[in-house]
mmCIF file of N, CA and C in Angstrom:
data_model
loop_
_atom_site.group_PDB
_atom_site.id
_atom_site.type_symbol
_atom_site.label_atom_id
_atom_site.label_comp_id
_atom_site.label_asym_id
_atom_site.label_seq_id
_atom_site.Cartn_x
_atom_site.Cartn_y
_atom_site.Cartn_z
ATOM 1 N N UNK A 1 278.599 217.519 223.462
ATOM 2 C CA UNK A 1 278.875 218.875 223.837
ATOM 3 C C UNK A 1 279.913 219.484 222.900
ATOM 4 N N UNK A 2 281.024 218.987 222.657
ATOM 5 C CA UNK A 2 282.249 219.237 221.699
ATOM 6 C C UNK A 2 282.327 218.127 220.843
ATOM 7 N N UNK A 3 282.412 218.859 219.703
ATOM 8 C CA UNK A 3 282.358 218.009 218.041
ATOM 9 C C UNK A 3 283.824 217.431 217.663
ATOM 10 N N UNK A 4 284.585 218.180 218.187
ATOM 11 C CA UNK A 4 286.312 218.199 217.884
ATOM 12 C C UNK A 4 286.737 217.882 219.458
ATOM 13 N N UNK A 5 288.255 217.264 218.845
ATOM 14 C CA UNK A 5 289.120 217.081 219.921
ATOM 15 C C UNK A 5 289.423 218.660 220.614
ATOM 16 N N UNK A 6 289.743 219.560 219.090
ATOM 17 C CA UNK A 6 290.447 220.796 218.897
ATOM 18 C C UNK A 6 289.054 221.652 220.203
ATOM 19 N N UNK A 7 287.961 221.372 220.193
ATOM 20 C CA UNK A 7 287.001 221.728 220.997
ATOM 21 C C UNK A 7 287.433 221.721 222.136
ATOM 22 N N UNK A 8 287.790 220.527 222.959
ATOM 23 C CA UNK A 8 287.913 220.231 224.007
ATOM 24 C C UNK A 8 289.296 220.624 224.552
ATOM 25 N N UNK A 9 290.729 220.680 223.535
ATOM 26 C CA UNK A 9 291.740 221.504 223.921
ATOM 27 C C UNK A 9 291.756 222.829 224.524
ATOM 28 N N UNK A 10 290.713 223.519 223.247
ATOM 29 C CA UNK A 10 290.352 225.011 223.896
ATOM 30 C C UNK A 10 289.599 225.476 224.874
ATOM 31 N N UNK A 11 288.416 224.564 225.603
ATOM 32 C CA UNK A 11 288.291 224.738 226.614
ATOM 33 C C UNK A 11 288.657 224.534 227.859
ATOM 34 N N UNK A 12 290.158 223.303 227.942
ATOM 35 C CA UNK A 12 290.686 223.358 229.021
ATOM 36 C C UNK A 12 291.857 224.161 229.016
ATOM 37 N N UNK A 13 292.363 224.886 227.525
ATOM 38 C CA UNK A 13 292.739 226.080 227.695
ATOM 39 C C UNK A 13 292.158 227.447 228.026
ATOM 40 N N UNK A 14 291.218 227.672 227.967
ATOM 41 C CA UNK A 14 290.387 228.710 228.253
ATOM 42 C C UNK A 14 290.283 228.417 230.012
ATOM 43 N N UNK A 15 290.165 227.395 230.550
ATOM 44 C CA UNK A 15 289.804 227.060 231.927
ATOM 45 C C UNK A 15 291.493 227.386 232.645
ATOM 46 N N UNK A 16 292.425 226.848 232.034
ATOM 47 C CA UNK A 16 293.696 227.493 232.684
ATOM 48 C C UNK A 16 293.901 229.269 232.480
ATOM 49 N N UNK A 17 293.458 229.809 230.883
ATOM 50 C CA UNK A 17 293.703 231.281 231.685
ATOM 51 C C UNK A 17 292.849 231.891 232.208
ATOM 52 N N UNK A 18 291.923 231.446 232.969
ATOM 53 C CA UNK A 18 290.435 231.945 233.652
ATOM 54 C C UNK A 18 291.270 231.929 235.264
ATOM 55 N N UNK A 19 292.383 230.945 235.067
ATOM 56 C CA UNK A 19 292.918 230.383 236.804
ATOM 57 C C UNK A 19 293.678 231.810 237.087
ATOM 58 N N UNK A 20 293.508 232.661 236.100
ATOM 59 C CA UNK A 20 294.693 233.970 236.869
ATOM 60 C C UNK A 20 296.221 234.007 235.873
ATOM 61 N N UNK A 21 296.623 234.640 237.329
ATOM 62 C CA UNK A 21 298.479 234.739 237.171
ATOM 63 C C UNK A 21 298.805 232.840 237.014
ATOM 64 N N UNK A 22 297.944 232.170 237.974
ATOM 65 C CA UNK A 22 298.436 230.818 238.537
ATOM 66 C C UNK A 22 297.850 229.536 238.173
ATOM 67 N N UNK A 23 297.982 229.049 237.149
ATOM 68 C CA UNK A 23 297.449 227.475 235.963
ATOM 69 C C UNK A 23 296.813 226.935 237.442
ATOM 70 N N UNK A 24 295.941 225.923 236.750
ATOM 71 C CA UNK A 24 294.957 225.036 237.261
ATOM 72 C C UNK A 24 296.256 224.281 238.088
ATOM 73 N N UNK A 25 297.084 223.895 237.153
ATOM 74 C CA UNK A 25 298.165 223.144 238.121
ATOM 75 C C UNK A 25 298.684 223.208 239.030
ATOM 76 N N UNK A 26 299.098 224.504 239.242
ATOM 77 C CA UNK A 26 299.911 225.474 240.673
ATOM 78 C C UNK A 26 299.143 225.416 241.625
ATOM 79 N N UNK A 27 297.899 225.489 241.280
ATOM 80 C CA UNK A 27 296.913 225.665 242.550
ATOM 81 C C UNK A 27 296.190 224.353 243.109
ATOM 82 N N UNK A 28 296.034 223.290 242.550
ATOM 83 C CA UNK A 28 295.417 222.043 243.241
ATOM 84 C C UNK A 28 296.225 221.075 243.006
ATOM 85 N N UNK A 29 297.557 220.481 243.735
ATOM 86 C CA UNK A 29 298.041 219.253 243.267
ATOM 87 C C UNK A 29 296.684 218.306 244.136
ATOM 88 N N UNK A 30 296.947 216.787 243.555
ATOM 89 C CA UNK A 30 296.340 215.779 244.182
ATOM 90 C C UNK A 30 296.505 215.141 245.463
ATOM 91 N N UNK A 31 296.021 214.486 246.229
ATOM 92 C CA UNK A 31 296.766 213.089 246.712
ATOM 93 C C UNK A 31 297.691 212.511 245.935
ATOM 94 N N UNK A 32 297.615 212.000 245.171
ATOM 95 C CA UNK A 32 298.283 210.902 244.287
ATOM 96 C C UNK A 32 299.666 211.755 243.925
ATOM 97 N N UNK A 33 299.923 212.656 243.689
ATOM 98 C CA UNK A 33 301.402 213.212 243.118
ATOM 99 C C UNK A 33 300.881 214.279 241.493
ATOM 100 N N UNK A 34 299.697 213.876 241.027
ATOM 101 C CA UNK A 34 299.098 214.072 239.907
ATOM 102 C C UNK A 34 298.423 215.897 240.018
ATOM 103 N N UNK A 35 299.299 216.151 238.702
ATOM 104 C CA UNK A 35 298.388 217.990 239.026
ATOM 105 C C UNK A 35 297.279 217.946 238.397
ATOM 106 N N UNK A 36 295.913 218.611 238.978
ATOM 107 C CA UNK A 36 294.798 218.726 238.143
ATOM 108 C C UNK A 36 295.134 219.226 236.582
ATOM 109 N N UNK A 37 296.215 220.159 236.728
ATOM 110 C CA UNK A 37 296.392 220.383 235.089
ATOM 111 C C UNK A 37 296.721 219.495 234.216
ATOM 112 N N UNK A 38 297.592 218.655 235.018
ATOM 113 C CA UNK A 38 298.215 217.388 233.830
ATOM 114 C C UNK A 38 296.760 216.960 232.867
ATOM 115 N N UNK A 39 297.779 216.605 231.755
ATOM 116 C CA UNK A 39 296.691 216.079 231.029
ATOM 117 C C UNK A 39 296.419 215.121 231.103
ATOM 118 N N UNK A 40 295.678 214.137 231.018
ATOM 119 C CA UNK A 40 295.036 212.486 231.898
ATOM 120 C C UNK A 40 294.173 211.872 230.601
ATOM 121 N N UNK A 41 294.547 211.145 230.613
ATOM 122 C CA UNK A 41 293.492 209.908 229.401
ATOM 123 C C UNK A 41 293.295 208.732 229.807
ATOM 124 N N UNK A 42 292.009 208.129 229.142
ATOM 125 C CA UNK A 42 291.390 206.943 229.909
ATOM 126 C C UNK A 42 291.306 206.034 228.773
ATOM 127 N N UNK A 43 291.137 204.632 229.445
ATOM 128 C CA UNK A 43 291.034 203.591 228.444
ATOM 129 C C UNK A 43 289.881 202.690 228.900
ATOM 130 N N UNK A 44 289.273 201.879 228.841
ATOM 131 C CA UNK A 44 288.445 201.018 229.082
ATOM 132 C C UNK A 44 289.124 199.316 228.479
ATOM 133 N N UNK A 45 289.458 198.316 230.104
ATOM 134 C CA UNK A 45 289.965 196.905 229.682
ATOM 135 C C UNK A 45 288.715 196.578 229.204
ATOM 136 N N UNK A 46 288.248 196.402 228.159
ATOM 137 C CA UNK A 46 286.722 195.352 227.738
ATOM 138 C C UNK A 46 286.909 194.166 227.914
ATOM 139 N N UNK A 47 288.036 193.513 227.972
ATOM 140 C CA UNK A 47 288.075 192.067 228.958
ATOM 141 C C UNK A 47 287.171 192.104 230.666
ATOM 142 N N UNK A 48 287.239 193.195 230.517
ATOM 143 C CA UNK A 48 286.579 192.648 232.414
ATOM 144 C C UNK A 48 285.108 193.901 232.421
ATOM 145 N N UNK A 49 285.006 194.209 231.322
ATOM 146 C CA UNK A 49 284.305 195.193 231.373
ATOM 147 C C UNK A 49 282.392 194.513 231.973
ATOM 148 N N UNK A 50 281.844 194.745 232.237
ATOM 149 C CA UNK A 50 280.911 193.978 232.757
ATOM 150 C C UNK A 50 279.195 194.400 231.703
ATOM 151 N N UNK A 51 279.578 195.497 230.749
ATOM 152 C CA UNK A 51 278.603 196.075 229.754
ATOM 153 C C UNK A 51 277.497 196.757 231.084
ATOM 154 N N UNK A 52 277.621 197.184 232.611
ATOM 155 C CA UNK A 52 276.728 197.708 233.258
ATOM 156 C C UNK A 52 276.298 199.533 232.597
ATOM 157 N N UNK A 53 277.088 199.751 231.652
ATOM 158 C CA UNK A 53 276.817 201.463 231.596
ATOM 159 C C UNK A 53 277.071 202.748 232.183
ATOM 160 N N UNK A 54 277.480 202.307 233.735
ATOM 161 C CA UNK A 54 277.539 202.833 234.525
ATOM 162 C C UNK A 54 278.364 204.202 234.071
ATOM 163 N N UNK A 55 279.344 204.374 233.136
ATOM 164 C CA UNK A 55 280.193 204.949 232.801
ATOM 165 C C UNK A 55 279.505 205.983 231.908
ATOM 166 N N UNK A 56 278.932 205.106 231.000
ATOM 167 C CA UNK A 56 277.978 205.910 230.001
ATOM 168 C C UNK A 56 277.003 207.085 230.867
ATOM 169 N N UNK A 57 276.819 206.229 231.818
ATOM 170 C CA UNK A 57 276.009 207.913 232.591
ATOM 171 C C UNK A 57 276.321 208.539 233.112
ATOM 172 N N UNK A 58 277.297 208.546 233.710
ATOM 173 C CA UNK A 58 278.053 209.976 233.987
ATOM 174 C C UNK A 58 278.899 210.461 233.355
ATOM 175 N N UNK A 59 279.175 210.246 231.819
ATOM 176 C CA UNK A 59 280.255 211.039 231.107
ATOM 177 C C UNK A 59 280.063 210.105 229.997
ATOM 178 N N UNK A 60 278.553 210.594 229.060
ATOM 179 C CA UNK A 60 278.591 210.054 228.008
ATOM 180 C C UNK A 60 279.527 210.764 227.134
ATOM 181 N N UNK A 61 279.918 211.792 227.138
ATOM 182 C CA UNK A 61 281.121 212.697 226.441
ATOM 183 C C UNK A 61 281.510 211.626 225.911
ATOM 184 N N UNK A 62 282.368 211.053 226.853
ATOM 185 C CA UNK A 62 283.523 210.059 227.237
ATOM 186 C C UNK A 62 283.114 208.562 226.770
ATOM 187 N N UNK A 63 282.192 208.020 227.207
ATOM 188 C CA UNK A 63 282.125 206.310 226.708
ATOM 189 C C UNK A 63 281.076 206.087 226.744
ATOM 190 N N UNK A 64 280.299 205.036 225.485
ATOM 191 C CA UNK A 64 279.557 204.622 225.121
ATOM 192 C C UNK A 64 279.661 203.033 224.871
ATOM 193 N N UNK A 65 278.316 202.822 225.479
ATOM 194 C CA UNK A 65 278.133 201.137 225.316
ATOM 195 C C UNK A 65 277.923 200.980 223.908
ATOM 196 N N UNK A 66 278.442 199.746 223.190
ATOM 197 C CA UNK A 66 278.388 199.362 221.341
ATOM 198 C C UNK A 66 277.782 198.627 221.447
ATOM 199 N N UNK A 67 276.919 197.909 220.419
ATOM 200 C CA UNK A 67 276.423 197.164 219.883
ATOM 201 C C UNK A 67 276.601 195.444 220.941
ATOM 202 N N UNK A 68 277.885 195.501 221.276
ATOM 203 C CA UNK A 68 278.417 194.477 221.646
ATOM 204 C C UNK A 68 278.261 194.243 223.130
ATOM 205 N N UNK A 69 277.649 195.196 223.617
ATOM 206 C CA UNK A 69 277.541 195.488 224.999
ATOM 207 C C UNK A 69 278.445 195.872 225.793
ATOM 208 N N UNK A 70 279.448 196.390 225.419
ATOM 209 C CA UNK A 70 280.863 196.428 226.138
ATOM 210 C C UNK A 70 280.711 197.975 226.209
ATOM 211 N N UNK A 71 281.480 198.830 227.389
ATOM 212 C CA UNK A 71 281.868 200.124 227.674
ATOM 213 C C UNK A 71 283.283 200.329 226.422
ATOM 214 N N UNK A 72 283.163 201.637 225.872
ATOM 215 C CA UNK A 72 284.601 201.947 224.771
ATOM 216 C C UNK A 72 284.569 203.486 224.936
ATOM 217 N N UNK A 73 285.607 204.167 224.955
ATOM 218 C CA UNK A 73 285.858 205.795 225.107
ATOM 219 C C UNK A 73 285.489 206.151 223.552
ATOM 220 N N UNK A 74 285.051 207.623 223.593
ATOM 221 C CA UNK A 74 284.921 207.921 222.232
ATOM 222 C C UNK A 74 286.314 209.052 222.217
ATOM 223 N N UNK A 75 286.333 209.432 220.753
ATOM 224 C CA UNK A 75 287.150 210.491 220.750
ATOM 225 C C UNK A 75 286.774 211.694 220.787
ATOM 226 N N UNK A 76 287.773 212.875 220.600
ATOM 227 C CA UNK A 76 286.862 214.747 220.516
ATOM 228 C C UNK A 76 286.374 214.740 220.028
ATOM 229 N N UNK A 77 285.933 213.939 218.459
ATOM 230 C CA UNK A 77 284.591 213.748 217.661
ATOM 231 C C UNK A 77 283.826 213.332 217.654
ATOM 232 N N UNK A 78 283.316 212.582 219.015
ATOM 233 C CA UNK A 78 282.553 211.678 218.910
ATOM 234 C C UNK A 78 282.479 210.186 218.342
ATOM 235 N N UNK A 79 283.343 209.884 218.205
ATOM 236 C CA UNK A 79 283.831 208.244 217.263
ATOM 237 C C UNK A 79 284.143 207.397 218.435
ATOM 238 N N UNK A 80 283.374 206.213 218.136
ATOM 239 C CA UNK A 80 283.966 205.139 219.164
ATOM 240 C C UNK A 80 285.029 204.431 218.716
ATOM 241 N N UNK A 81 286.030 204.177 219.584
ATOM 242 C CA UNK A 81 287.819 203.559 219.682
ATOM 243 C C UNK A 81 287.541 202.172 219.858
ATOM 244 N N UNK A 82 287.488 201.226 219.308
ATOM 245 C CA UNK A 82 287.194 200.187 219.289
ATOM 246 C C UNK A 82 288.583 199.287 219.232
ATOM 247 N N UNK A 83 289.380 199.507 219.025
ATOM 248 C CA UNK A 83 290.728 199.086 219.532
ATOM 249 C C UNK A 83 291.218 198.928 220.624
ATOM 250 N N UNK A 84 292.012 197.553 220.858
ATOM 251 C CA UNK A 84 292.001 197.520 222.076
ATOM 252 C C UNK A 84 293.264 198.548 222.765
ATOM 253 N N UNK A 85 292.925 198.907 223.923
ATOM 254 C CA UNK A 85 293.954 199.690 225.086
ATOM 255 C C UNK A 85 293.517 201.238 224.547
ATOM 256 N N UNK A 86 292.695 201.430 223.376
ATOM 257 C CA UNK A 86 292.707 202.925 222.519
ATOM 258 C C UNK A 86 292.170 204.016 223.849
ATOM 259 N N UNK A 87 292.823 204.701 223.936
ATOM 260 C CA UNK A 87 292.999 206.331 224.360
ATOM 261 C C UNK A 87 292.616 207.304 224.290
ATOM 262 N N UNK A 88 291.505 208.250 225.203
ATOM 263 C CA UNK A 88 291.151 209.599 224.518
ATOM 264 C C UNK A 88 291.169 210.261 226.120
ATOM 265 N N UNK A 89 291.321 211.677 225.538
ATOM 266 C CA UNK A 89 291.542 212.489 226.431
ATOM 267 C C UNK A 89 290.474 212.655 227.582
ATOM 268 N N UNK A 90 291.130 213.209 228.553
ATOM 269 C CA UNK A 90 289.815 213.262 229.462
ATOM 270 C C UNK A 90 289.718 214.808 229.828
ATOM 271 N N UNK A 91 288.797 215.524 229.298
ATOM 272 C CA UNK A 91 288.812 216.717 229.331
ATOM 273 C C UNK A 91 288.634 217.041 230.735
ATOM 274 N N UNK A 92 288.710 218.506 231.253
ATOM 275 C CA UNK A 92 289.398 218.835 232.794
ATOM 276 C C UNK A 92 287.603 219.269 233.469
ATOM 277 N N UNK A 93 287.000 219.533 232.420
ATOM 278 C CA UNK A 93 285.685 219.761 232.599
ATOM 279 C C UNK A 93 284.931 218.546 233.070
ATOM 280 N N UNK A 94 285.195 217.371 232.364
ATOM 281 C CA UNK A 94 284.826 216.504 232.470
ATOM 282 C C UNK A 94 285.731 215.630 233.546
ATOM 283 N N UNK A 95 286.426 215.771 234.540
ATOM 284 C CA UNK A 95 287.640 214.568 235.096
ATOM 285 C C UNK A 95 286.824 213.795 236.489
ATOM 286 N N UNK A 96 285.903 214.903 237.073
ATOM 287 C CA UNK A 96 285.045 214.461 238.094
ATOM 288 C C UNK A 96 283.764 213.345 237.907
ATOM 289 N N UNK A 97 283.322 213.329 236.697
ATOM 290 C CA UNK A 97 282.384 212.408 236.103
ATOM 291 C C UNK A 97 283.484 211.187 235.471
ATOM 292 N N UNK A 98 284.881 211.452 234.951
ATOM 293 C CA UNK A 98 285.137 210.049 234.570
ATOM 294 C C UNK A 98 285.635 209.514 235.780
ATOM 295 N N UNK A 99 286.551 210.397 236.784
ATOM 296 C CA UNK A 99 286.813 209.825 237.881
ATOM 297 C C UNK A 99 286.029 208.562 238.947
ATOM 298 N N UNK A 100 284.525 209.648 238.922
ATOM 299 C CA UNK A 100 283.449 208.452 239.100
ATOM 300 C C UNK A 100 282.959 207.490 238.835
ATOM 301 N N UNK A 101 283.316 207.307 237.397
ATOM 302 C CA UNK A 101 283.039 206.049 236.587
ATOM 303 C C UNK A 101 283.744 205.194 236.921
ATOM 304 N N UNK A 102 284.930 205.655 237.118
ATOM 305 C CA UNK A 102 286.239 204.685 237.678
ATOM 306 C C UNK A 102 285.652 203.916 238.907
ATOM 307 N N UNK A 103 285.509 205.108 239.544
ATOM 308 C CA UNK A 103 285.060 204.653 241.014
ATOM 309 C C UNK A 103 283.456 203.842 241.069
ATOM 310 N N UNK A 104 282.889 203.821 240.183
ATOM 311 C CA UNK A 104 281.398 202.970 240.579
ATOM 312 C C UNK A 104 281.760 201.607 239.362
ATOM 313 N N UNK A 105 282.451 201.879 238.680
ATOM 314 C CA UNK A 105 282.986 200.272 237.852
ATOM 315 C C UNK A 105 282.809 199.255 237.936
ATOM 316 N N UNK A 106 281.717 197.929 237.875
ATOM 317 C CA UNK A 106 282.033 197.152 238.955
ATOM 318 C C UNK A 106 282.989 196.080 238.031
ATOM 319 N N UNK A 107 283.240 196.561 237.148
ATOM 320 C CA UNK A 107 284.187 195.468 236.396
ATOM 321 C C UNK A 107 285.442 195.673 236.587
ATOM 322 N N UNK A 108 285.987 197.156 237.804
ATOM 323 C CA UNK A 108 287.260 197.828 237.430
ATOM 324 C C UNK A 108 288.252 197.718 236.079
ATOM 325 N N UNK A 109 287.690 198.054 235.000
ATOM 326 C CA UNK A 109 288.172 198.152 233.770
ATOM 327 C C UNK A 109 288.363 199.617 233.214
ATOM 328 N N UNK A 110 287.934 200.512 234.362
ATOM 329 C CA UNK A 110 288.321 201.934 233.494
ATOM 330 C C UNK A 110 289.336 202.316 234.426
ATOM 331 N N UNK A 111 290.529 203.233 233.391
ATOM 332 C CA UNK A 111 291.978 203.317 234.070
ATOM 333 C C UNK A 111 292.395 204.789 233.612
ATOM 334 N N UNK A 112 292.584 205.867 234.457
ATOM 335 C CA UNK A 112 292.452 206.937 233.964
ATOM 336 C C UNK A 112 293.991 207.015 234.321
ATOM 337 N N UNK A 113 294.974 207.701 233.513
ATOM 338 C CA UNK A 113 296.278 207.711 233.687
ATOM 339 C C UNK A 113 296.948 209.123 233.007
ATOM 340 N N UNK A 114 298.350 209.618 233.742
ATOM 341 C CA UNK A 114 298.752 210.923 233.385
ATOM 342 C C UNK A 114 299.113 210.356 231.929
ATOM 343 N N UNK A 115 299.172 211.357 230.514
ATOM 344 C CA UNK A 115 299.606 211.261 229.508
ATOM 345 C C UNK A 115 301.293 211.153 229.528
ATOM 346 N N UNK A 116 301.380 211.995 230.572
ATOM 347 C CA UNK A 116 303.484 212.235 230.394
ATOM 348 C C UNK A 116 304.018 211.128 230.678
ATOM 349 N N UNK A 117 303.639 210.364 231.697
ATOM 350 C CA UNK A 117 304.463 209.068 232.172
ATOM 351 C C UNK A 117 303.873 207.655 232.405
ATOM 352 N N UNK A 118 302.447 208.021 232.089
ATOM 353 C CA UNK A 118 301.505 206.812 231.896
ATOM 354 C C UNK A 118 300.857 205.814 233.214
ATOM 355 N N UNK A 119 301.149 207.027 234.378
ATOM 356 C CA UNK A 119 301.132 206.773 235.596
ATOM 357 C C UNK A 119 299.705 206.482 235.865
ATOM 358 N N UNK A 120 299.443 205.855 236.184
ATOM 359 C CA UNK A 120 297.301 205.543 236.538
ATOM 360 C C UNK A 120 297.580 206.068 237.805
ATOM 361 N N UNK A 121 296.331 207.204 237.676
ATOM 362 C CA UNK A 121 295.917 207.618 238.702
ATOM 363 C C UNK A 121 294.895 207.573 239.221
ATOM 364 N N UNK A 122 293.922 207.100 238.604
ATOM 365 C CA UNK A 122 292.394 207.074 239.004
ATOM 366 C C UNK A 122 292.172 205.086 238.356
ATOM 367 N N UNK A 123 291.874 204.665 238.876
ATOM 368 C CA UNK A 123 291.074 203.123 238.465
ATOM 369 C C UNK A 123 291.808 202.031 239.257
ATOM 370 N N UNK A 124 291.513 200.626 238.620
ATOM 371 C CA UNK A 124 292.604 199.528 239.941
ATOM 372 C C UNK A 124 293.841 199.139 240.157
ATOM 373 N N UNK A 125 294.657 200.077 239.217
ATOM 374 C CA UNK A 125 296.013 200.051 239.083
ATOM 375 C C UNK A 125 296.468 200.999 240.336
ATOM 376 N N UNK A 126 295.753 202.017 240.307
ATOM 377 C CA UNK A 126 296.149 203.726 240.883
ATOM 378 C C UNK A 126 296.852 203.307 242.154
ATOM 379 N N UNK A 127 297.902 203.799 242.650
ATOM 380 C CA UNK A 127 298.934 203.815 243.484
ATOM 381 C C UNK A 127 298.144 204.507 245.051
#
C-alpha cells in the first residue's frame, strides 16, 4: 500500500488532523495506559515463532514469511528486517490487524510495544 516509511508517517499524520481541534490521542486512551496516538512498533521473537503465517494475513503491510519459514516485520519500504529484535512501525491504519496477529499467534512471538518507553502493550509480555 505505502512504498516509504515517509508514506506511512503522512498518513497517520493526515489521520490526526482529520481528528479535529482534538489528536487521535485525546480522544481514545486504552485499557492498558497506552494512547491510540502513541506511536507503537512491533517485533517478531523468531525463536518461538511457529512459521503458521497467521500474521502475514492480516497485515501483510507489516510481516512476511522468508524463505526460512519464519514470520519477520518489513519496513515503510517494503524490506524484510531480518535482524534479530529489528523494529518497524506500526502504522495507526494498520494497529487493529497487527493487534490481531498478536492475538491469533500461536507461537506468541509478536510484541507490539509504545516507541517512548518500550512498554509492550499488545503480545505475551503486555501488562
Amino acid at each position: 500500500m505505502f512504498n516509504t516509511r515517509q508514506g506511512w508517517l503522512q498518513l497517520v499524520h493526515t489521520a490526526q488532523e482529520t481528528a479535529g481541534d482534538m489528536t487521535v490521542q485525546e480522544e481514545a486512551p486504552t485499557a492498558d495506559g497506552a494512547q491510540v496516538g502513541d506511536p507503537l512498533e512491533v517485533w517478531i521473537d523468531q525463536d518461538l515463532c511457529t512459521g503458521d503465517g497467521i500474521c502475514a494475513q492480516y497485515a501483510p503491510e507489516v510481516f512476511e514469511l522468508d524463505i526460512d519459514g519464519l514470520a519477520y516485520v518489513k519496513s515503510g519500504d517494503d524490506e524484510l528486517l531480518q535482524s534479530p529484535g529489528a523494529t518497524t512501525p506500526v502504522p495507526l491504519t494498520l494497529l487493529n490487524d497487527v493487534v490481531d496477529s498478536a492475538k491469533e499467534c500461536p507461537g506468541d512471538c509478536i510484541h507490539v510495544r509504545r516507541v517512548s518507553d518500550r512498554v509492550e502493550v499488545y503480545g505475551p509480555d503486555a501488562e
